[in-house]
Amino acid sequence: MRIIVLVKEVPDTYGARTLNLETGLAERGASEPVLDEIGERSVELALTLAAEVDDAEVAVMSMSPESAVTRIRKSLAMGADRAVHIADEGLRGADLTLTAEVLAAAIRREAFDLVVAGDQSTDGVGGVIPAMLAEHLGAPHLTSLDEVALTADEVSGTRTTDGGSLALSAPLPAVISITEALPDARFPNVKGIMAAKKKPFDTWTLADLDIAADDLSAPRSIMTAVAERPPRVAGVKIVDDGDGGTKLAEYLTSNKLVRGAGR
Amino acid sequence: MSEFASDSLLVLLEVSPGGELSASAGELLSGAAAVGTPVGLIVAAPGDGSGLAERAAQLGAARTVVVESDRVASELVAPVVDALVAAAELVDPDAVLAAHSVDGRDIAARFAVRARRAVAVDAVSLSRDDMGVVAHHSVYGGAFTSASSSTFAAPVITVRQGAIDVTAAPQPVVVDRLDLAPSELRGATIVDVHQVETTSERPDLRGAKVVVSGGRGLGSAEQFALVEQLADRLGAAVGASRAAVDAGYVPHAHQVGQTGVQVSPDLYIALGISGAIQHRAGMQTAGTIVAINKDGEAPIFDIADYGVVGDVFRVVPQLLEALGERR
Ligand SMILES: Cc1cc2nc3c(=O)[nH]c(=O)nc-3n(C[C@H](O)[C@H](O)[C@H](O)COP(=O)(O)OP(=O)(O)OC[C@H]3O[C@@H](n4cnc5c(N)ncnc54)[C@H](O)[C@@H]3O)c2cc1C
Ligand SMILES: Nc1ncnc2c1ncn2[C@@H]1O[C@H](COP(=O)(O)O)[C@@H](O)[C@H]1O
């Protein structure tokens, strides 16, 4: 059984994340790049699932700049068996259409039984890549799963939507995406870090996948404007001396933010 | 069938497992009405289409394409994608809109790939220029705004729930029925549905005008009731930090932030929340921010319009008393 986990490199949410006001692209270097937390959780899940079926191999795959190697290697240190890194200058600023096309081509080239992705990345918050991939691959998708179970020929799980929660299942091959309700990722130990150095690590370019990034025959989404919102500034801060609640009530009513008693 | 207006937008109206139109329907139709002629698409269980189409017209759909299929109950979104492909061919819209919900995202994603369309996600508003329909986004938790269009062809746009006010005027009911062609691509099987009961009188977090959120500072699920009490007094929705969700005080659906719901209410009150950057990413575009936290150094105070350094268990009861009963 081959499980492919999709991990994305994103700017650290703890840092200052900025967009370049000329290009609209994320300003690399403005904040430390990290593996998206949901991607680490996906690796964790894949390793857990792999332990429950026979002969499973876990490959991590990422489309990210060349510099992402160290972050991808972290997934190998956690226990994944091999890595596929798709890096190409032509992918800078790739829209969702191109991203899905590239990842789908790479997955097809690898062959797979199960693709595990995060439900949404913290930079794009697109939340559409997993279903786009499933469509490219002609496979069913089970997205936003809070729980997952895997057998040799079927994946199942539960998904919470606004209307309720659904129990889902699909025969393999299938694409799933998971939410942060699934367990936190394990920390790589020293043995894992040492072993990671010897694990297969493939790097592919667009040429390897036969994709032309500048193909203009398909419509692409382009950013036409970017602006920075002025940051918020701190307002009034009072220390409660026994009348904090009363003062806050006055603030809220005098600014017509709430309806006061009897009015 | 008569021709569809040349400025049509095809609006996917989600139907819940209980057979109701989702709350996002009115928002999407109002968003579409502001830039063109909203044409609704309803994919429902046999017999449910007509009633839902009437509701869609009330919410502003100039016309509604109705597809009925018994596949909707057993297959995850696949029949809706098939219906959307057929409806888009029929309507030839300037844009296809869906909610940025779990289902809406999946449907938009699969449709975009199958129909070879560009996708713009999580739009907070729409406009039109000489390139067509433009999606406006709030990026990195509202620190940036951006606009996007498709290089050509109608884009697929998912719209953030709660971002657009429901303003469209009711329209006469016009229904176009469409049959679903059999599809080779089967969706995942829906084995079981557990409907959540919406017994709560409280407004939905998304789109709420007032939000009261609680964090780890509330200390326990029992004590989190204080947040609910204040919310009820203010007619507000209840939000929470991830730490409060992780600690089990409230379900994940209440989480505000980076990986939760992004809200933009007129008033946001943060109780016992430190104001981590990922939490701020979900609420910093609020009109007025009020924070109560016993740590005067908590980062939430950097963005609060009115901050009270104090214990929520002392300040909030006093606040409730001062506000009195709502008349
Ligand atoms: C990838 C990623 C995504 C994340 N997404 C989110 C997200 O969507 N939403 C989110 O909220 N967080 C998110 N986080 C987590 C975030 O970093 C913080 O851990 C979290 O917001 C902290 O929640 P908190 O403020 O309730 O808890 P704490 O940081 O522990 O703060 C509790 C606060 O309560 C105060 N307090 C305690 N007792 C009292 C009292 N009696 N009266 C008054 N004040 C009191 C304390 O002074 C403290 O400031 C994310 C993190 C990561 C890495
Ligand atoms: N560039 C990428 N490389 C690898 N996986 C990705 C990439 N972009 C998105 N994904 C996967 O798709 C999920 C959802 O991403 P998004 O649709 O961008 O919110 C992520 O959590 C990843 O699992």
XYZ file of C-alpha atoms and ligand atoms in Angstrom:
666
model
C 0.000 0.000 0.000
C 1.379 3.391 -0.922
C 0.346 6.419 1.117
C 1.334 9.862 -0.148
C 1.206 12.725 2.347
C 1.072 16.267 1.027
C 2.941 18.802 3.109
C 3.275 22.476 2.401
C 5.907 24.962 3.419
C 4.313 28.132 4.778
C 5.471 31.285 6.535
C 5.390 30.713 10.294
C 2.086 31.966 11.665
C 3.957 33.137 14.778
C 5.966 35.568 12.667
C 5.037 38.702 10.747
C 3.609 37.493 7.451
C 3.679 39.990 4.637
C 2.674 40.183 1.013
C 4.823 42.002 -1.505
C 2.711 44.976 -2.551
C 4.152 44.889 -6.092
C 3.771 41.193 -6.889
C 1.133 40.115 -4.392
C 3.334 37.123 -3.523
C 4.253 36.068 -0.017
C 7.411 37.836 1.064
C 9.847 35.004 1.653
C 12.306 35.800 4.351
C 9.902 38.122 6.139
C 9.152 35.244 8.463
C 10.670 31.822 9.080
C 9.295 29.151 6.722
C 7.916 26.082 8.503
C 6.046 22.911 7.600
C 2.388 23.725 7.913
C 1.141 22.336 11.222
C -1.728 20.501 9.504
C 0.871 18.850 7.247
C 2.734 17.524 10.268
C -0.536 16.178 11.614
C -1.121 14.517 8.229
C 2.273 12.795 8.439
C 1.399 11.674 11.962
C -1.887 10.192 10.762
C -0.267 8.493 7.765
C 2.316 6.835 10.016
C -0.399 5.643 12.386
C -2.518 4.290 9.519
C 0.494 2.659 7.878
C 1.136 0.693 11.042
C -2.354 -0.804 10.803
C -2.103 -2.281 7.307
C 0.375 -4.656 5.684
C 3.338 -3.461 3.644
C 2.587 0.223 3.745
C 5.013 2.832 2.515
C 4.625 6.502 3.431
C 5.971 9.066 0.975
C 5.817 12.787 1.710
C 5.383 15.127 -1.222
C 5.735 18.872 -1.370
C 5.699 21.479 -4.090
C 7.827 24.224 -2.617
C 10.953 26.303 -3.195
C 14.343 24.575 -3.228
C 15.055 25.885 0.265
C 12.258 23.718 1.711
C 14.495 20.616 1.815
C 15.201 20.923 5.557
C 11.495 21.205 6.369
C 10.633 18.198 4.207
C 13.400 16.202 5.829
C 11.673 16.750 9.153
C 8.829 14.503 7.932
C 11.394 11.818 7.137
C 12.782 12.195 10.646
C 9.272 11.669 12.001
C 9.211 8.328 10.202
C 8.078 8.749 6.598
C 9.921 6.406 4.226
C 10.749 8.709 1.354
C 10.255 12.200 0.019
C 9.357 13.774 -3.306
C 10.111 17.464 -3.650
C 8.804 19.364 -6.647
C 10.847 22.531 -6.984
C 10.958 24.790 -10.005
C 11.388 28.538 -10.440
C 8.453 28.398 -12.871
C 6.162 27.605 -9.949
C 6.678 30.903 -8.146
C 3.265 32.418 -7.628
C 1.479 29.318 -8.981
C -2.302 29.604 -8.697
C -4.526 26.797 -7.410
C -5.110 25.434 -10.921
C -1.400 25.012 -11.616
C -0.656 23.710 -8.113
C -3.295 21.010 -8.464
C -2.097 20.091 -11.953
C 1.500 19.708 -10.786
C 0.704 17.726 -7.626
C -1.682 15.467 -9.559
C 0.978 14.748 -12.185
C 3.501 13.926 -9.473
C 1.067 11.673 -7.619
C 0.172 9.879 -10.835
C 3.839 9.305 -11.529
C 4.301 7.808 -8.052
C 1.121 5.720 -8.117
C -0.865 5.691 -4.871
C -3.539 4.008 -2.804
C -4.198 6.883 -0.442
C -3.375 10.588 -0.562
C -3.471 12.395 2.798
C -3.681 16.204 2.817
C -4.555 18.939 5.293
C -8.006 20.513 5.041
C -6.663 24.052 4.682
C -3.196 25.551 4.606
C -2.489 28.462 6.930
C -1.188 30.722 4.184
C -3.601 30.095 1.338
C -6.585 28.929 3.390
C -7.779 27.639 0.052
C -9.027 24.299 1.208
C -9.623 23.234 -2.374
C -6.440 21.424 -3.395
C -7.451 17.983 -2.048
C -10.739 17.861 -4.004
C -9.043 19.322 -7.093
C -6.496 16.506 -6.926
C -9.207 13.890 -6.514
C -10.892 15.198 -9.654
C -7.616 15.097 -11.621
C -6.934 11.584 -10.377
C -10.479 10.325 -10.999
C -10.675 9.248 -7.355
C -13.269 9.852 -4.639
C -12.465 12.428 -1.970
C -13.234 12.344 1.746
C -12.312 15.792 2.996
C -12.250 17.528 6.388
C -12.156 14.293 8.339
C -12.030 14.389 12.147
C -11.484 10.632 12.373
C -9.976 8.185 9.889
C -9.767 4.389 9.591
C -7.965 2.402 6.912
C -8.151 -1.214 5.745
C -6.404 -2.891 2.817
C -9.066 -1.748 0.374
C -11.133 0.974 2.002
C -10.771 4.293 3.812
C -13.494 5.663 6.071
C -13.983 8.542 8.451
C -16.263 11.249 9.798
C -16.670 14.751 8.515
C -18.328 17.613 10.320
C -20.210 20.151 8.242
C -22.608 22.935 9.149
C -25.551 20.576 8.818
C -24.200 17.745 10.938
C -21.633 15.011 10.845
C -21.354 12.381 8.135
C -19.825 8.929 8.247
C -18.102 8.357 4.907
C -16.294 5.561 3.166
C -14.698 4.923 -0.209
C -12.765 2.176 -1.897
C -9.057 2.852 -2.533
C -7.483 4.647 -4.274
C -8.869 7.777 -2.611
C -7.885 11.273 -1.491
C -8.548 12.412 2.071
C -7.999 15.646 3.940
C -7.945 16.015 7.704
C -8.735 18.648 10.318
C -6.802 19.724 13.386
C -9.096 17.507 15.506
C -6.668 14.665 14.711
C -3.704 14.120 17.067
C -0.667 16.397 17.245
C 2.462 15.327 15.424
C 5.179 13.335 17.198
C 8.595 14.904 17.649
C 11.423 13.386 15.636
C 13.964 11.664 17.878
C 17.716 11.486 17.323
C 17.486 8.050 15.734
C 14.850 9.360 13.344
C 16.934 12.376 12.433
C 19.962 10.191 11.694
C 17.870 7.737 9.648
C 16.287 10.575 7.654
C 19.636 11.403 6.092
C 19.757 8.035 4.359
C 16.179 7.925 3.107
C 15.371 8.366 -0.603
C 14.769 12.022 -1.484
C 13.712 12.765 -5.061
C 13.641 16.241 -6.508
C 11.531 16.833 -9.589
C 11.156 19.812 -11.868
C 8.301 20.810 -14.170
C 10.162 19.216 -17.076
C 10.139 15.870 -15.245
C 6.369 16.143 -15.041
C 5.887 17.416 -18.587
C 4.116 20.542 -17.431
C 4.562 24.011 -18.897
C 3.900 26.582 -16.169
C 3.363 29.345 -18.714
C 0.703 27.512 -20.714
C -1.863 30.230 -21.350
C -4.511 28.052 -22.945
C -6.140 27.412 -19.562
C -7.595 30.272 -17.527
C -5.562 31.291 -14.499
C -6.409 33.324 -11.461
C -4.337 36.497 -11.237
C -4.024 38.998 -8.447
C -4.949 42.453 -9.710
C -4.560 44.502 -6.528
C -2.954 44.212 -3.104
C -3.088 46.635 -0.209
C -2.023 46.600 3.399
C -4.588 47.427 6.069
C -3.426 49.932 8.604
C -2.564 48.024 11.795
C -4.877 48.370 14.780
C -3.687 50.506 17.626
C -4.252 49.991 21.315
C -7.051 52.083 22.813
C -7.958 52.663 26.433
C -6.724 50.226 29.073
C -8.054 50.404 32.616
C -7.111 48.345 35.635
C -10.034 46.899 37.575
C -10.206 48.508 40.991
C -13.527 46.975 41.836
C -15.496 48.996 39.280
C -14.098 47.551 36.012
C -17.395 45.956 35.045
C -19.345 49.151 35.662
C -16.872 51.218 33.647
C -16.989 48.735 30.786
C -20.803 48.883 30.815
C -20.574 52.684 30.542
C -18.141 52.403 27.634
C -20.400 49.976 25.789
C -23.609 51.937 26.330
C -22.149 55.395 25.671
C -20.689 54.129 22.401
C -24.050 52.559 21.524
C -22.449 49.140 21.246
C -25.121 47.529 23.394
C -28.607 48.373 24.471
C -28.599 49.397 28.103
C -31.076 48.474 30.801
C -34.579 49.722 30.282
C -33.765 51.793 27.223
C -36.341 27.307 -21.833
C -35.774 30.976 -22.524
C -32.339 32.511 -22.675
C -30.513 33.344 -19.459
C -29.488 36.958 -18.842
C -26.066 37.701 -20.309
C -24.838 38.962 -16.936
C -25.889 35.823 -15.051
C -23.975 34.431 -12.096
C -24.612 30.798 -11.313
C -24.990 30.428 -7.555
C -24.700 27.007 -5.950
C -27.269 26.889 -3.143
C -26.319 24.207 -0.656
C -29.005 21.950 0.730
C -28.408 20.576 4.226
C -28.837 16.862 5.051
C -32.159 17.904 6.607
C -33.351 19.249 3.243
C -33.106 22.978 4.021
C -31.253 25.736 2.171
C -28.034 26.642 3.978
C -27.688 30.033 5.634
C -25.117 30.962 2.993
C -27.775 30.898 0.233
C -29.090 34.394 0.938
C -25.570 35.805 1.255
C -24.442 34.328 -2.071
C -27.575 35.508 -3.900
C -27.174 39.021 -2.478
C -23.508 39.062 -3.479
C -24.442 37.945 -6.982
C -27.325 40.417 -7.274
C -24.903 43.284 -6.697
C -22.864 42.391 -9.809
C -25.343 40.669 -12.141
C -28.370 38.418 -12.390
C -28.347 35.670 -9.766
C -29.343 32.244 -11.077
C -29.611 29.672 -8.311
C -28.767 25.989 -8.610
C -30.472 23.550 -6.279
C -29.606 19.874 -6.235
C -32.041 18.078 -3.967
C -33.690 14.784 -3.167
C -36.686 13.932 -5.389
C -39.702 16.019 -4.406
C -37.740 18.697 -2.514
C -36.824 20.942 -5.466
C -39.936 23.103 -5.847
C -40.157 24.214 -2.241
C -36.461 25.060 -2.155
C -36.714 26.993 -5.427
C -39.468 29.143 -3.898
C -37.237 29.876 -0.955
C -34.381 30.762 -3.325
C -36.622 33.237 -5.166
C -37.532 34.860 -1.842
C -33.817 35.260 -1.202
C -33.262 36.953 -4.565
C -32.743 34.268 -7.219
C -34.020 35.620 -10.553
C -34.245 32.018 -11.773
C -33.426 28.677 -10.255
C -32.138 25.588 -11.971
C -33.460 22.552 -10.111
C -31.968 19.098 -10.329
C -33.502 16.251 -8.352
C -31.573 13.059 -7.761
C -31.735 10.274 -5.216
C -27.932 10.158 -5.372
C -27.674 13.209 -3.078
C -28.444 11.169 0.020
C -25.880 8.455 -0.628
C -22.963 10.080 -2.434
C -20.731 12.883 -1.188
C -21.102 15.986 -3.420
C -20.533 14.018 -6.670
C -24.103 14.479 -7.981
C -23.890 18.193 -7.197
C -20.703 18.513 -9.230
C -22.356 16.723 -12.164
C -25.366 19.033 -11.885
C -23.168 22.122 -11.718
C -21.358 21.113 -14.896
C -24.677 20.712 -16.710
C -26.124 23.935 -15.274
C -23.036 25.957 -16.214
C -23.379 24.757 -19.803
C -27.016 25.782 -19.787
C -26.610 29.208 -18.150
C -23.177 30.205 -19.505
C -22.636 32.490 -16.476
C -20.043 35.218 -15.902
C -19.011 33.484 -12.666
C -19.892 30.433 -10.605
C -20.318 31.095 -6.878
C -20.293 28.660 -3.974
C -19.952 29.088 -0.221
C -16.465 28.669 1.248
C -17.917 25.849 3.345
C -16.679 22.276 3.568
C -19.094 21.098 0.864
C -18.971 24.305 -1.193
C -15.175 24.133 -1.438
C -15.208 20.541 -2.611
C -17.869 21.180 -5.228
C -16.142 24.323 -6.507
C -12.806 22.491 -6.614
C -14.012 19.525 -8.624
C -16.082 21.687 -10.940
C -13.142 24.005 -11.644
C -10.915 21.108 -12.664
C -13.560 19.392 -14.760
C -14.695 22.574 -16.517
C -11.163 24.028 -16.711
C -11.917 27.233 -14.847
C -9.753 29.422 -12.631
C -10.595 29.372 -8.920
C -10.605 32.229 -6.423
C -11.232 31.204 -2.830
C -12.579 32.785 0.331
C -13.805 36.026 -1.252
C -15.282 38.562 1.160
C -16.937 40.670 -1.551
C -17.421 40.817 -5.304
C -17.266 43.533 -7.922
C -17.118 43.755 -11.683
C -14.646 45.409 -14.043
C -13.813 45.075 -17.729
C -12.157 41.686 -17.027
C -15.351 40.331 -15.532
C -16.270 39.384 -11.981
C -13.588 40.307 -9.442
C -13.152 38.557 -6.089
C -11.910 40.557 -3.112
C -10.009 38.801 -0.368
C -8.864 39.475 3.172
C -5.412 37.909 3.495
C -3.299 36.852 6.508
C -6.073 37.441 8.977
C -7.085 40.764 7.478
C -3.607 42.339 7.495
C -3.847 42.639 3.700
C -6.596 42.930 1.137
C -6.317 41.726 -2.423
C -8.389 41.357 -5.572
C -8.251 38.603 -8.165
C -9.728 37.840 -11.572
C -9.519 35.089 -14.135
C -7.297 35.679 -17.181
C -10.302 34.634 -19.293
C -13.473 32.551 -18.929
C -15.848 32.735 -15.980
C -14.096 32.175 -12.643
C -15.251 29.860 -9.879
C -15.394 31.849 -6.644
C -15.962 30.579 -3.106
C -17.360 33.222 -0.773
C -16.627 33.424 2.960
C -19.726 32.600 4.996
C -21.136 35.558 6.860
C -19.119 38.101 4.865
C -21.972 39.444 2.726
C -25.143 40.978 4.163
C -28.447 39.600 2.922
C -29.977 42.498 1.006
C -31.387 41.119 -2.257
C -35.076 41.739 -2.953
C -37.421 38.756 -3.426
C -38.003 37.717 -7.032
C -40.855 35.893 -8.769
C -40.337 32.124 -8.853
C -38.880 30.940 -12.177
C -37.754 27.333 -12.275
C -35.744 25.486 -14.918
C -35.654 21.748 -14.378
C -32.660 19.767 -15.493
C -32.101 16.016 -15.582
C -28.884 14.564 -14.304
C -26.917 12.470 -16.766
C -25.415 9.311 -15.282
C -21.810 9.834 -14.213
C -18.902 7.418 -14.228
C -17.268 9.167 -11.300
C -18.776 8.025 -8.035
C -18.361 10.062 -4.888
C -17.508 8.688 -1.457
C -20.416 6.823 0.105
C -22.409 8.568 2.815
C -22.785 5.718 5.299
C -24.580 7.648 7.995
C -25.769 11.172 8.760
C -25.886 12.622 12.220
C -27.749 15.907 12.081
C -26.800 18.537 14.620
C -29.793 20.002 16.330
C -29.964 23.743 16.100
C -31.776 24.318 19.355
C -29.647 27.346 20.129
C -31.323 30.733 19.900
C -27.919 32.337 19.535
C -26.844 33.837 16.229
C -24.394 31.967 14.045
C -20.773 32.914 14.703
C -20.278 33.666 11.026
C -21.827 36.993 10.205
C -22.782 37.805 13.821
C -22.800 41.529 14.676
C -21.568 40.866 18.221
C -19.274 38.038 19.305
C -18.286 37.145 22.876
C -15.346 34.732 22.991
C -13.743 32.868 25.848
C -10.266 31.434 26.234
C -8.286 29.187 28.516
C -8.739 31.844 31.197
C -12.283 30.574 31.774
C -10.700 27.559 33.434
C -13.331 24.872 32.849
C -16.308 23.906 30.726
C -18.640 24.759 33.620
C -17.155 28.203 34.087
C -17.313 28.828 30.339
C -21.037 29.409 30.983
C -20.050 32.966 31.911
C -19.184 33.591 28.252
C -22.579 32.264 27.196
C -24.337 34.408 29.783
C -22.765 37.598 28.493
C -23.372 36.519 24.899
C -27.047 35.982 25.626
C -27.364 39.350 27.318
C -25.869 41.012 24.221
C -27.637 38.839 21.632
C -24.168 37.738 20.594
C -22.628 34.618 19.101
C -20.226 32.556 21.219
C -16.619 32.225 20.103
C -13.540 30.643 21.634
C -9.775 30.390 21.368
C -8.154 27.176 20.223
C -6.906 26.550 23.746
C -10.512 26.649 25.011
C -11.564 24.255 22.253
C -8.620 21.923 22.923
C -9.503 21.926 26.621
C -13.006 20.798 25.704
C -14.901 23.879 26.930
C -16.739 24.212 23.574
C -16.917 22.408 20.216
C -14.485 23.301 17.425
C -17.204 25.067 15.436
C -16.826 27.977 17.888
C -13.104 28.453 17.311
C -12.132 31.909 16.109
C -8.810 32.365 14.367
C -6.358 31.205 11.797
C -7.683 27.658 11.688
C -11.159 28.467 12.915
C -13.793 30.943 11.839
C -12.737 34.407 10.737
C -15.203 36.944 12.046
C -15.663 40.637 11.447
C -18.400 41.752 13.868
C -19.212 45.298 14.999
C -18.199 44.307 18.530
C -15.821 41.542 19.672
C -15.358 40.829 23.366
C -12.433 38.600 24.345
C -12.603 37.049 27.820
C -9.531 35.326 29.254
C -7.838 35.185 25.842
C -4.162 36.116 25.568
C -4.461 37.274 21.962
C -1.982 34.984 20.215
C -1.303 36.023 16.638
C -3.336 33.058 15.320
C -6.343 34.152 17.346
C -5.994 37.751 16.215
C -5.955 36.535 12.609
C -9.601 35.593 13.085
C -10.960 38.760 14.694
C -8.746 41.773 14.162
C -11.031 43.262 11.504
C -13.826 43.672 14.085
C -15.268 47.171 14.457
C -14.609 47.496 18.189
C -12.534 45.092 20.276
C -12.981 44.786 24.037
C -10.728 42.563 26.150
C -10.766 41.442 29.760
C -7.611 39.702 30.912
C -5.869 39.620 34.267
C -2.453 39.892 32.646
C -1.874 43.536 31.731
C 0.874 42.456 29.321
C -1.379 40.128 27.269
C -0.993 40.909 23.549
C -4.778 41.183 23.130
C -4.492 44.661 24.690
C -2.316 45.812 21.752
C -5.377 45.679 19.506
C -8.192 46.288 22.000
C -10.125 49.550 21.802
C -11.114 49.075 25.422
C -9.212 46.796 27.747
C -9.894 45.871 31.333
C -6.995 44.402 33.278
C -8.873 42.203 35.715
C -10.408 38.879 36.604
C -13.243 37.842 34.282
C -15.045 36.236 37.212
C -15.277 39.622 38.916
C -15.571 41.988 35.959
C -18.153 40.103 33.886
C -20.740 39.566 36.660
C -20.495 43.258 37.479
C -20.829 44.137 33.791
C -23.939 41.959 33.543
C -25.422 43.622 36.586
C -24.690 47.099 35.269
C -26.252 46.299 31.914
C -29.326 44.894 33.613
C -31.943 42.803 31.936
C -32.423 43.373 28.259
C -35.733 44.992 27.523
C -0.987 26.648 13.095
C -1.672 27.198 14.313
C -3.003 27.566 14.209
C -3.662 28.100 15.310
N -4.971 28.478 15.155
C -5.603 29.081 16.187
C -6.948 29.554 16.050
O -7.591 29.385 15.009
N -7.524 30.176 17.108
C -6.866 30.371 18.291
O -7.452 30.962 19.206
N -5.622 29.912 18.452
C -4.973 29.254 17.443
N -3.709 28.772 17.642
C -3.189 28.706 19.017
C -2.602 30.000 19.563
O -1.215 30.045 19.259
C -2.760 30.073 21.100
O -2.187 28.927 21.672
C -4.204 30.171 21.585
O -4.899 31.185 20.880
C -4.214 30.489 23.066
O -5.534 30.510 23.568
P -5.882 31.348 24.886
O -5.606 32.775 24.655
O -7.255 30.965 25.306
O -4.919 30.698 25.966
P -3.666 31.322 26.715
O -2.668 31.824 25.749
O -3.264 30.320 27.715
O -4.280 32.581 27.422
C -5.183 32.527 28.505
C -5.307 33.946 29.022
O -6.287 33.996 30.032
C -5.871 34.925 31.030
N -6.582 34.573 32.252
C -6.454 33.447 32.996
N -7.338 33.462 34.011
C -8.038 34.623 33.916
C -9.079 35.216 34.670
N -9.616 34.600 35.735
N -9.534 36.420 34.276
C -9.016 37.042 33.204
N -8.037 36.531 32.445
C -7.556 35.337 32.797
C -4.374 34.758 31.105
O -3.774 35.951 31.603
C -4.015 34.493 29.636
O -3.672 35.695 28.956
C -3.008 28.239 16.555
C -1.674 27.860 16.656
C -1.013 27.347 15.552
C 0.426 26.959 15.683
N 2.368 23.263 -2.621
C 1.868 22.195 -1.999
N 2.633 21.106 -1.789
C 2.129 20.022 -1.141
N 0.888 19.960 -0.671
C 0.079 21.013 -0.841
C 0.511 22.190 -1.513
N -0.507 23.067 -1.524
C -1.532 22.469 -0.881
N -1.189 21.234 -0.474
C -2.008 20.255 0.280
O -3.376 20.649 0.242
C -3.832 20.971 1.551
C -4.817 22.103 1.502
O -4.180 23.243 0.994
P -4.942 24.529 0.466
O -5.934 24.048 -0.558
O -3.873 25.400 -0.067
O -5.629 25.130 1.676
C -2.567 21.259 2.341
O -2.760 21.051 3.722
C -1.600 20.251 1.737
O -1.814 18.959 2.251
